[in-house]
């Protein structure tokens, strides 16, 4: 029996999942996809649309991991800003990655409007500065994006406007991108899954991949109740591999993030917190992100840890962070609290490449998986179907180092580094 969906606002409001059964017995395919989140489901969708036989294995339920638990924020761009990419990778690569990011954003629109992935999308993403000294850098960034990258949907927001938009004294300026926004994370996963099933993909929840082996020139992927024999394998497990693919886990590490959702406040009460209903995220290293929901609650993400084990009181943990931003909610009831595992790389660049002959990995979205993960799945599917692979080649060439410390020391090394930056946020 696969793990049930965590008790979350998403699970309570998404409706029934797509009908799919666990794998039983032996199957063959052109491609076996391991992971039933955005990346894996999109890979399966595009492979099936290209006429390839595809089997997807998911250890729990479709959309059970980060794809069904994240903040639902729609960002435009990569995890690193264009200035960082220009300095580290050069202007040409930075521009190429920006074009990939724009295509990823267009692909999300295609999923929603062209493939029926109705997920309550609301436009507008407001990134806000939690320290006054950051505001000048934000203004310069907006000017660069407007002029060099022709990103005209982005504009600077001064302190007066940001405090009119968000009922908090914690912020001093920011930038508003109307190509960003927010959506219902689990509904998006369900929508992609239904489109994949409609295109002919075979999706199998409650079917964890337990190992890989070569057999007659193909890959045999084992599960507890059967196996899949495929020419190629796509790994899309992100933060939930747990020893399955050490070559990936040396470069991609899970981090637990926590989300809480309040009681309903009514439309007026929700607008009293975020005037125009945009998604909001801030400049902290351990980011606060929040938005109001279709039923007028506040969804707030805050706090991280480095263990799969959830704390006893997630709602209480997140409440502490929420009240730093909205002290007026001290008496508000929290109805849902849950944990999800996102996955980061050392430099926050995605790990999308062949990691062994015939095995391609898609992961390391570092918090931007809502937009990037489905599109990277498309790029991998296009390459496997002998379509244009130029964009995938660009991603595969990105430098993604191993975490320092090897198998045993990478966790304490990461914890020390993350704790340092979290402390710096408070200074």
Tab-separated table of C-alpha atoms in Angstrom:
chain	number	residue	atom	x	y	z
A	1	UNK	CA	0.000	0.000	0.000
A	2	UNK	CA	1.467	3.373	-1.041
A	3	UNK	CA	1.681	6.287	1.322
A	4	UNK	CA	-1.418	8.466	1.330
A	5	UNK	CA	-1.256	12.129	0.432
A	6	UNK	CA	-0.148	14.212	3.410
A	7	UNK	CA	-2.911	16.035	5.244
A	8	UNK	CA	-2.646	19.362	3.441
A	9	UNK	CA	-4.880	22.068	2.043
A	10	UNK	CA	-3.896	20.850	-1.419
A	11	UNK	CA	-5.002	17.279	-0.758
A	12	UNK	CA	-8.252	18.523	0.794
A	13	UNK	CA	-9.164	20.665	-2.222
A	14	UNK	CA	-7.632	18.978	-5.291
A	15	UNK	CA	-10.412	16.493	-5.959
A	16	UNK	CA	-9.788	12.827	-6.786
A	17	UNK	CA	-6.470	11.804	-8.340
A	18	UNK	CA	-6.331	10.334	-11.842
A	19	UNK	CA	-7.243	6.661	-11.982
A	20	UNK	CA	-4.076	4.565	-12.194
A	21	UNK	CA	-3.057	1.189	-10.796
A	22	UNK	CA	0.222	-0.166	-9.369
A	23	UNK	CA	2.544	-2.092	-11.659
A	24	UNK	CA	1.932	-5.836	-11.603
A	25	UNK	CA	4.136	-8.229	-13.530
A	26	UNK	CA	6.487	-7.459	-16.412
A	27	UNK	CA	6.156	-4.609	-18.886
A	28	UNK	CA	8.307	-3.337	-21.727
A	29	UNK	CA	8.694	0.231	-22.943
A	30	UNK	CA	10.896	2.521	-24.946
A	31	UNK	CA	11.407	4.620	-21.804
A	32	UNK	CA	10.813	3.976	-18.104
A	33	UNK	CA	10.320	7.131	-16.051
A	34	UNK	CA	10.973	6.935	-12.306
A	35	UNK	CA	9.077	9.629	-10.380
A	36	UNK	CA	5.488	10.809	-10.603
A	37	UNK	CA	5.900	14.548	-9.992
A	38	UNK	CA	5.931	17.429	-12.453
A	39	UNK	CA	9.164	16.401	-14.205
A	40	UNK	CA	8.314	12.731	-14.565
A	41	UNK	CA	4.696	13.283	-15.556
A	42	UNK	CA	5.652	15.877	-18.160
A	43	UNK	CA	8.351	13.581	-19.555
A	44	UNK	CA	5.763	10.816	-19.878
A	45	UNK	CA	3.256	13.184	-21.483
A	46	UNK	CA	5.650	14.411	-24.165
A	47	UNK	CA	7.091	10.961	-24.873
A	48	UNK	CA	3.592	9.572	-25.349
A	49	UNK	CA	2.645	12.486	-27.610
A	50	UNK	CA	5.720	11.640	-29.702
A	51	UNK	CA	4.467	8.082	-30.148
A	52	UNK	CA	6.904	6.384	-27.756
A	53	UNK	CA	5.943	3.618	-25.344
A	54	UNK	CA	6.450	4.966	-21.813
A	55	UNK	CA	5.917	3.486	-18.362
A	56	UNK	CA	6.093	5.715	-15.272
A	57	UNK	CA	6.767	4.368	-11.793
A	58	UNK	CA	5.927	6.370	-8.668
A	59	UNK	CA	6.717	5.087	-5.169
A	60	UNK	CA	3.591	6.624	-3.602
A	61	UNK	CA	0.713	8.505	-5.250
A	62	UNK	CA	0.985	10.693	-8.361
A	63	UNK	CA	2.072	14.155	-7.226
A	64	UNK	CA	2.761	12.852	-3.711
A	65	UNK	CA	6.184	14.517	-3.288
A	66	UNK	CA	7.251	18.125	-3.729
A	67	UNK	CA	4.961	18.553	-6.749
A	68	UNK	CA	1.898	18.210	-4.528
A	69	UNK	CA	3.244	20.034	-1.472
A	70	UNK	CA	5.076	23.174	-2.666
A	71	UNK	CA	4.047	26.792	-2.278
A	72	UNK	CA	2.538	26.949	-5.758
A	73	UNK	CA	4.611	29.993	-6.691
A	74	UNK	CA	5.223	30.701	-10.366
A	75	UNK	CA	8.619	32.353	-10.947
A	76	UNK	CA	10.132	33.506	-14.220
A	77	UNK	CA	13.813	32.655	-14.540
A	78	UNK	CA	16.364	30.317	-13.033
A	79	UNK	CA	17.165	29.976	-9.342
A	80	UNK	CA	20.204	32.217	-9.848
A	81	UNK	CA	19.561	35.712	-11.186
A	82	UNK	CA	20.872	36.874	-14.533
A	83	UNK	CA	23.685	38.926	-12.997
A	84	UNK	CA	25.050	35.838	-11.233
A	85	UNK	CA	24.731	33.762	-14.391
A	86	UNK	CA	26.540	36.398	-16.439
A	87	UNK	CA	29.424	36.556	-13.957
A	88	UNK	CA	29.813	32.803	-13.518
A	89	UNK	CA	28.831	31.403	-16.897
A	90	UNK	CA	29.218	34.302	-19.331
A	91	UNK	CA	26.691	36.550	-21.119
A	92	UNK	CA	25.951	34.074	-23.916
A	93	UNK	CA	25.037	31.226	-21.561
A	94	UNK	CA	23.095	33.605	-19.305
A	95	UNK	CA	20.996	34.748	-22.273
A	96	UNK	CA	20.444	31.166	-23.430
A	97	UNK	CA	19.234	30.177	-19.948
A	98	UNK	CA	16.900	33.168	-19.883
A	99	UNK	CA	15.339	32.028	-23.170
A	100	UNK	CA	14.916	28.548	-21.703
A	101	UNK	CA	13.223	30.090	-18.661
A	102	UNK	CA	10.814	32.050	-20.875
A	103	UNK	CA	10.016	28.907	-22.863
A	104	UNK	CA	9.393	27.096	-19.571
A	105	UNK	CA	6.921	29.784	-18.552
A	106	UNK	CA	5.146	29.501	-21.928
A	107	UNK	CA	5.070	25.733	-21.491
A	108	UNK	CA	3.209	26.134	-18.199
A	109	UNK	CA	0.568	28.185	-20.031
A	110	UNK	CA	0.335	25.395	-22.617
A	111	UNK	CA	-0.232	22.801	-19.903
A	112	UNK	CA	-2.980	24.895	-18.333
A	113	UNK	CA	-4.805	26.056	-21.451
A	114	UNK	CA	-3.867	23.415	-24.006
A	115	UNK	CA	-3.798	20.253	-21.899
A	116	UNK	CA	-6.541	20.964	-19.400
A	117	UNK	CA	-4.316	21.254	-16.326
A	118	UNK	CA	-6.728	23.624	-14.570
A	119	UNK	CA	-4.955	24.696	-11.384
A	120	UNK	CA	-6.470	28.029	-10.278
A	121	UNK	CA	-3.656	30.162	-11.713
A	122	UNK	CA	-3.523	33.771	-10.440
A	123	UNK	CA	-1.096	36.219	-12.118
A	124	UNK	CA	1.447	38.347	-10.265
A	125	UNK	CA	4.583	37.553	-8.271
A	126	UNK	CA	5.896	40.163	-5.828
A	127	UNK	CA	9.465	39.679	-4.580
A	128	UNK	CA	10.076	41.891	-1.559
A	129	UNK	CA	13.208	43.127	0.237
A	130	UNK	CA	13.445	42.468	3.968
A	131	UNK	CA	16.358	44.896	4.477
A	132	UNK	CA	16.599	48.508	3.277
A	133	UNK	CA	20.109	48.024	1.908
A	134	UNK	CA	18.845	45.489	-0.655
A	135	UNK	CA	16.443	47.906	-2.343
A	136	UNK	CA	19.050	49.651	-4.524
A	137	UNK	CA	20.212	46.298	-5.880
A	138	UNK	CA	16.614	45.389	-6.691
A	139	UNK	CA	16.155	48.638	-8.599
A	140	UNK	CA	19.315	47.937	-10.619
A	141	UNK	CA	18.203	44.377	-11.300
A	142	UNK	CA	14.843	45.531	-12.640
A	143	UNK	CA	16.561	48.049	-14.932
A	144	UNK	CA	18.881	45.341	-16.280
A	145	UNK	CA	16.020	42.921	-16.892
A	146	UNK	CA	13.958	45.602	-18.631
A	147	UNK	CA	16.766	46.815	-20.859
A	148	UNK	CA	19.156	43.919	-21.568
A	149	UNK	CA	16.623	41.101	-21.445
A	150	UNK	CA	13.538	43.048	-22.595
A	151	UNK	CA	11.565	41.641	-19.656
A	152	UNK	CA	8.885	44.346	-19.551
A	153	UNK	CA	6.433	42.544	-17.288
A	154	UNK	CA	8.795	43.262	-14.364
A	155	UNK	CA	8.775	46.604	-12.542
A	156	UNK	CA	10.261	48.099	-9.395
A	157	UNK	CA	8.024	48.622	-6.350
A	158	UNK	CA	9.038	51.182	-3.717
A	159	UNK	CA	8.476	50.972	0.024
A	160	UNK	CA	5.184	52.867	-0.027
A	161	UNK	CA	3.689	50.652	-2.690
A	162	UNK	CA	4.928	47.372	-1.250
A	163	UNK	CA	3.391	48.218	2.119
A	164	UNK	CA	0.145	49.129	0.404
A	165	UNK	CA	0.150	45.759	-1.312
A	166	UNK	CA	1.305	43.635	1.662
A	167	UNK	CA	0.070	44.443	5.171
A	168	UNK	CA	3.473	44.093	6.820
A	169	UNK	CA	6.111	46.524	8.060
A	170	UNK	CA	8.848	43.984	7.340
A	171	UNK	CA	9.470	45.033	3.731
A	172	UNK	CA	11.150	48.067	2.173
A	173	UNK	CA	10.760	47.647	-1.577
A	174	UNK	CA	10.725	44.949	-4.212
A	175	UNK	CA	9.747	44.024	-7.739
A	176	UNK	CA	6.491	42.858	-9.282
A	177	UNK	CA	6.415	40.440	-12.229
A	178	UNK	CA	3.017	39.939	-13.816
A	179	UNK	CA	4.268	36.875	-15.729
A	180	UNK	CA	4.743	35.234	-12.364
A	181	UNK	CA	1.887	34.175	-10.130
A	182	UNK	CA	0.611	31.239	-8.115
A	183	UNK	CA	-1.442	28.095	-8.583
A	184	UNK	CA	-2.800	24.980	-6.894
A	185	UNK	CA	0.239	22.699	-6.857
A	186	UNK	CA	-1.501	19.324	-6.637
A	187	UNK	CA	-4.135	20.225	-9.242
A	188	UNK	CA	-1.298	20.981	-11.655
A	189	UNK	CA	0.223	17.538	-11.040
A	190	UNK	CA	-3.151	15.854	-11.521
A	191	UNK	CA	-3.731	17.813	-14.725
A	192	UNK	CA	-0.411	16.749	-16.240
A	193	UNK	CA	-1.083	13.150	-15.202
A	194	UNK	CA	-4.491	13.119	-16.884
A	195	UNK	CA	-2.999	14.556	-20.061
A	196	UNK	CA	-0.262	11.894	-20.002
A	197	UNK	CA	-2.803	9.100	-19.540
A	198	UNK	CA	-4.866	10.550	-22.373
A	199	UNK	CA	-1.817	10.502	-24.632
A	200	UNK	CA	-1.196	6.816	-23.904
A	201	UNK	CA	1.400	6.852	-21.110
A	202	UNK	CA	1.179	4.038	-18.565
A	203	UNK	CA	1.326	5.522	-15.064
A	204	UNK	CA	1.795	3.289	-12.028
A	205	UNK	CA	1.535	4.730	-8.505
A	206	UNK	CA	2.463	2.612	-5.466
A	207	UNK	CA	5.293	1.140	-7.562
A	208	UNK	CA	8.690	2.152	-6.179
A	209	UNK	CA	11.742	1.448	-8.293
A	210	UNK	CA	14.051	-0.660	-6.143
A	211	UNK	CA	16.995	-1.134	-8.481
A	212	UNK	CA	18.385	-1.103	-12.007
A	213	UNK	CA	20.280	-3.726	-13.981
A	214	UNK	CA	21.320	-4.311	-17.573
A	215	UNK	CA	19.509	-7.120	-19.382
A	216	UNK	CA	19.989	-7.952	-23.061
A	217	UNK	CA	21.195	-4.455	-23.875
A	218	UNK	CA	18.268	-2.755	-22.121
A	219	UNK	CA	17.573	-1.500	-18.603
A	220	UNK	CA	15.541	-3.642	-16.224
A	221	UNK	CA	13.891	-1.537	-13.513
A	222	UNK	CA	12.706	-3.594	-10.557
A	223	UNK	CA	9.654	-2.939	-8.381
A	224	UNK	CA	8.204	-5.033	-5.527
A	225	UNK	CA	5.507	-6.491	-7.796
A	226	UNK	CA	7.168	-6.603	-11.197
A	227	UNK	CA	9.668	-4.953	-13.487
A	228	UNK	CA	9.975	-2.786	-16.578
A	229	UNK	CA	12.376	-3.543	-19.422
A	230	UNK	CA	13.189	-0.328	-21.309
A	231	UNK	CA	15.748	1.089	-23.703
A	232	UNK	CA	16.141	4.251	-21.639
A	233	UNK	CA	15.438	5.351	-18.062
A	234	UNK	CA	14.592	8.861	-16.866
A	235	UNK	CA	15.133	9.568	-13.170
A	236	UNK	CA	12.778	12.248	-11.866
A	237	UNK	CA	12.778	11.540	-8.133
A	238	UNK	CA	14.353	14.871	-7.092
A	239	UNK	CA	14.516	14.880	-3.269
A	240	UNK	CA	13.065	11.401	-2.748
A	241	UNK	CA	15.700	9.044	-4.204
A	242	UNK	CA	17.021	7.819	-0.825
A	243	UNK	CA	20.019	5.897	-2.097
A	244	UNK	CA	18.545	4.775	-5.434
A	245	UNK	CA	20.971	6.719	-7.679
A	246	UNK	CA	24.180	7.694	-5.812
A	247	UNK	CA	25.573	9.567	-8.850
A	248	UNK	CA	22.635	11.985	-8.590
A	249	UNK	CA	22.524	12.197	-4.814
A	250	UNK	CA	26.144	13.311	-4.675
A	251	UNK	CA	25.001	16.545	-6.381
A	252	UNK	CA	21.344	16.881	-5.380
A	253	UNK	CA	20.351	17.080	-1.726
A	254	UNK	CA	16.858	17.191	-0.164
A	255	UNK	CA	15.806	19.961	2.194
A	256	UNK	CA	12.572	19.862	4.193
A	257	UNK	CA	10.378	22.936	3.886
A	258	UNK	CA	7.276	23.709	5.927
A	259	UNK	CA	3.925	25.211	4.951
A	260	UNK	CA	0.869	26.171	6.969
A	261	UNK	CA	-2.575	27.320	5.850
A	262	UNK	CA	-4.850	29.384	8.063
A	263	UNK	CA	-8.562	29.393	8.588
A	264	UNK	CA	-10.597	31.255	5.917
A	265	UNK	CA	-10.706	35.040	6.353
A	266	UNK	CA	-13.275	35.867	3.674
A	267	UNK	CA	-12.460	37.895	0.574
A	268	UNK	CA	-12.103	41.200	2.419
A	269	UNK	CA	-9.919	39.639	5.101
A	270	UNK	CA	-7.635	38.048	2.510
A	271	UNK	CA	-7.280	41.320	0.608
A	272	UNK	CA	-6.449	43.061	3.869
A	273	UNK	CA	-3.287	40.904	3.942
A	274	UNK	CA	-2.314	40.896	0.245
A	275	UNK	CA	-4.266	43.591	-1.526
A	276	UNK	CA	-4.237	42.212	-5.070
A	277	UNK	CA	-3.753	38.528	-4.324
A	278	UNK	CA	-0.284	38.047	-5.824
A	279	UNK	CA	2.236	35.456	-4.761
A	280	UNK	CA	4.839	37.001	-2.444
A	281	UNK	CA	8.359	35.831	-1.644
A	282	UNK	CA	11.121	37.691	0.140
A	283	UNK	CA	14.874	38.207	0.073
A	284	UNK	CA	15.766	36.036	3.062
A	285	UNK	CA	18.229	33.218	2.426
A	286	UNK	CA	15.658	30.861	3.962
A	287	UNK	CA	12.832	32.390	1.990
A	288	UNK	CA	9.434	33.300	3.342
A	289	UNK	CA	6.756	32.855	0.673
A	290	UNK	CA	3.032	33.329	0.988
A	291	UNK	CA	-0.215	34.005	-0.819
A	292	UNK	CA	-3.933	33.849	-0.337
A	293	UNK	CA	-5.942	30.919	-1.655
A	294	UNK	CA	-9.111	30.603	-3.706
A	295	UNK	CA	-11.066	30.085	-0.474
A	296	UNK	CA	-9.463	33.170	1.129
A	297	UNK	CA	-6.953	31.578	3.489
A	298	UNK	CA	-3.300	32.523	3.902
A	299	UNK	CA	-0.801	29.900	2.722
A	300	UNK	CA	2.578	30.617	4.328
A	301	UNK	CA	5.900	28.841	3.851
A	302	UNK	CA	8.729	29.298	6.319
A	303	UNK	CA	11.468	27.304	7.991
A	304	UNK	CA	13.725	24.515	6.748
A	305	UNK	CA	15.474	21.442	8.082
A	306	UNK	CA	17.638	18.705	6.672
A	307	UNK	CA	15.799	15.543	7.675
A	308	UNK	CA	12.904	13.541	6.227
A	309	UNK	CA	11.464	13.324	9.754
A	310	UNK	CA	8.759	15.941	10.268
A	311	UNK	CA	8.626	17.949	13.518
A	312	UNK	CA	5.787	17.190	15.898
A	313	UNK	CA	4.138	20.606	15.487
A	314	UNK	CA	4.586	21.920	11.937
A	315	UNK	CA	1.786	24.447	12.387
A	316	UNK	CA	3.471	25.888	15.467
A	317	UNK	CA	6.837	26.039	13.732
A	318	UNK	CA	5.436	27.940	10.742
A	319	UNK	CA	3.264	30.188	12.939
A	320	UNK	CA	6.406	31.635	14.502
A	321	UNK	CA	7.657	32.703	11.075
A	322	UNK	CA	4.238	33.888	9.910
A	323	UNK	CA	3.816	36.203	12.891
A	324	UNK	CA	7.101	37.950	12.087
A	325	UNK	CA	5.435	39.137	8.886
A	326	UNK	CA	1.792	39.333	10.002
A	327	UNK	CA	1.668	39.894	13.785
A	328	UNK	CA	-1.996	40.811	13.370
A	329	UNK	CA	-2.702	37.085	12.843
A	330	UNK	CA	-1.745	36.103	16.401
A	331	UNK	CA	-5.230	34.734	17.069
A	332	UNK	CA	-5.745	33.148	13.657
A	333	UNK	CA	-6.385	29.424	13.560
A	334	UNK	CA	-4.110	27.233	11.433
A	335	UNK	CA	-6.043	24.437	9.757
A	336	UNK	CA	-3.248	22.667	7.851
A	337	UNK	CA	0.491	22.200	8.262
A	338	UNK	CA	2.767	19.924	6.265
A	339	UNK	CA	6.316	19.177	5.174
A	340	UNK	CA	7.728	18.710	1.678
A	341	UNK	CA	11.197	17.896	0.376
A	342	UNK	CA	12.626	20.226	-2.228
A	343	UNK	CA	16.082	19.478	-3.659
A	344	UNK	CA	19.046	21.779	-4.147
A	345	UNK	CA	22.435	21.545	-5.812
A	346	UNK	CA	25.592	23.210	-4.414
A	347	UNK	CA	25.358	26.140	-6.857
A	348	UNK	CA	21.567	25.966	-7.344
A	349	UNK	CA	21.893	25.074	-11.028
A	350	UNK	CA	19.704	22.161	-12.178
A	351	UNK	CA	21.101	18.686	-12.775
A	352	UNK	CA	19.577	17.668	-16.123
A	353	UNK	CA	21.845	15.247	-17.982
A	354	UNK	CA	22.758	11.655	-18.677
A	355	UNK	CA	24.301	10.248	-15.494
A	356	UNK	CA	25.009	6.772	-16.869
A	357	UNK	CA	24.652	5.254	-20.332
A	358	UNK	CA	20.922	5.251	-21.041
A	359	UNK	CA	19.930	6.949	-17.753
A	360	UNK	CA	18.974	10.638	-17.761
A	361	UNK	CA	18.318	12.630	-14.593
A	362	UNK	CA	16.033	15.654	-14.091
A	363	UNK	CA	16.299	17.325	-10.676
A	364	UNK	CA	17.858	20.042	-8.548
A	365	UNK	CA	15.265	22.753	-9.222
A	366	UNK	CA	16.197	24.468	-5.941
A	367	UNK	CA	12.702	25.770	-5.249
A	368	UNK	CA	11.623	26.722	-8.802
A	369	UNK	CA	10.185	23.393	-9.876
A	370	UNK	CA	6.651	24.595	-10.624
A	371	UNK	CA	7.791	26.172	-13.885
A	372	UNK	CA	11.126	24.472	-14.596
A	373	UNK	CA	10.391	20.811	-13.810
A	374	UNK	CA	7.610	20.262	-16.386
A	375	UNK	CA	9.590	22.001	-19.104
A	376	UNK	CA	12.797	20.143	-18.387
A	377	UNK	CA	10.742	16.964	-18.726
A	378	UNK	CA	9.693	18.146	-22.163
A	379	UNK	CA	13.304	18.855	-23.160
A	380	UNK	CA	14.380	15.360	-22.133
A	381	UNK	CA	11.415	13.806	-23.948
A	382	UNK	CA	12.183	15.793	-27.101
A	383	UNK	CA	15.792	14.629	-27.055
A	384	UNK	CA	14.819	10.981	-26.541
A	385	UNK	CA	12.288	11.245	-29.364
A	386	UNK	CA	15.041	12.563	-31.683
A	387	UNK	CA	13.665	16.092	-31.743
A	388	UNK	CA	15.745	19.214	-31.155
A	389	UNK	CA	18.094	18.672	-28.209
A	390	UNK	CA	19.940	22.002	-28.232
A	391	UNK	CA	18.287	23.356	-25.082
A	392	UNK	CA	18.894	20.086	-23.230
A	393	UNK	CA	22.540	20.165	-24.291
A	394	UNK	CA	22.797	23.668	-22.810
A	395	UNK	CA	21.418	22.441	-19.478
A	396	UNK	CA	23.600	19.339	-19.509
A	397	UNK	CA	26.698	21.502	-19.889
A	398	UNK	CA	26.017	23.492	-16.716
A	399	UNK	CA	28.615	22.962	-13.987
A	400	UNK	CA	26.984	21.168	-11.052
A	401	UNK	CA	29.634	20.075	-8.533
A	402	UNK	CA	29.332	17.413	-5.870
A	403	UNK	CA	28.496	18.455	-2.341
A	404	UNK	CA	31.697	18.568	-0.295
A	405	UNK	CA	32.351	15.956	2.335
A	406	UNK	CA	31.407	12.801	0.473
A	407	UNK	CA	28.642	10.455	1.557
A	408	UNK	CA	29.073	10.866	5.325
A	409	UNK	CA	30.057	14.520	5.747
A	410	UNK	CA	27.916	16.282	3.144
A	411	UNK	CA	24.938	16.561	5.521
A	412	UNK	CA	26.787	18.291	8.385
A	413	UNK	CA	28.650	20.460	5.864
A	414	UNK	CA	25.362	21.585	4.332
A	415	UNK	CA	23.740	22.180	7.713
A	416	UNK	CA	26.666	24.359	8.821
A	417	UNK	CA	26.557	26.423	5.635
A	418	UNK	CA	22.787	26.874	5.638
A	419	UNK	CA	22.773	27.781	9.319
A	420	UNK	CA	25.383	30.477	8.678
A	421	UNK	CA	23.324	32.109	5.944
A	422	UNK	CA	20.130	31.846	7.995
A	423	UNK	CA	21.929	33.632	10.839
A	424	UNK	CA	23.082	36.328	8.425
A	425	UNK	CA	19.424	36.995	7.550
A	426	UNK	CA	18.816	38.032	11.159
A	427	UNK	CA	21.749	40.454	11.405
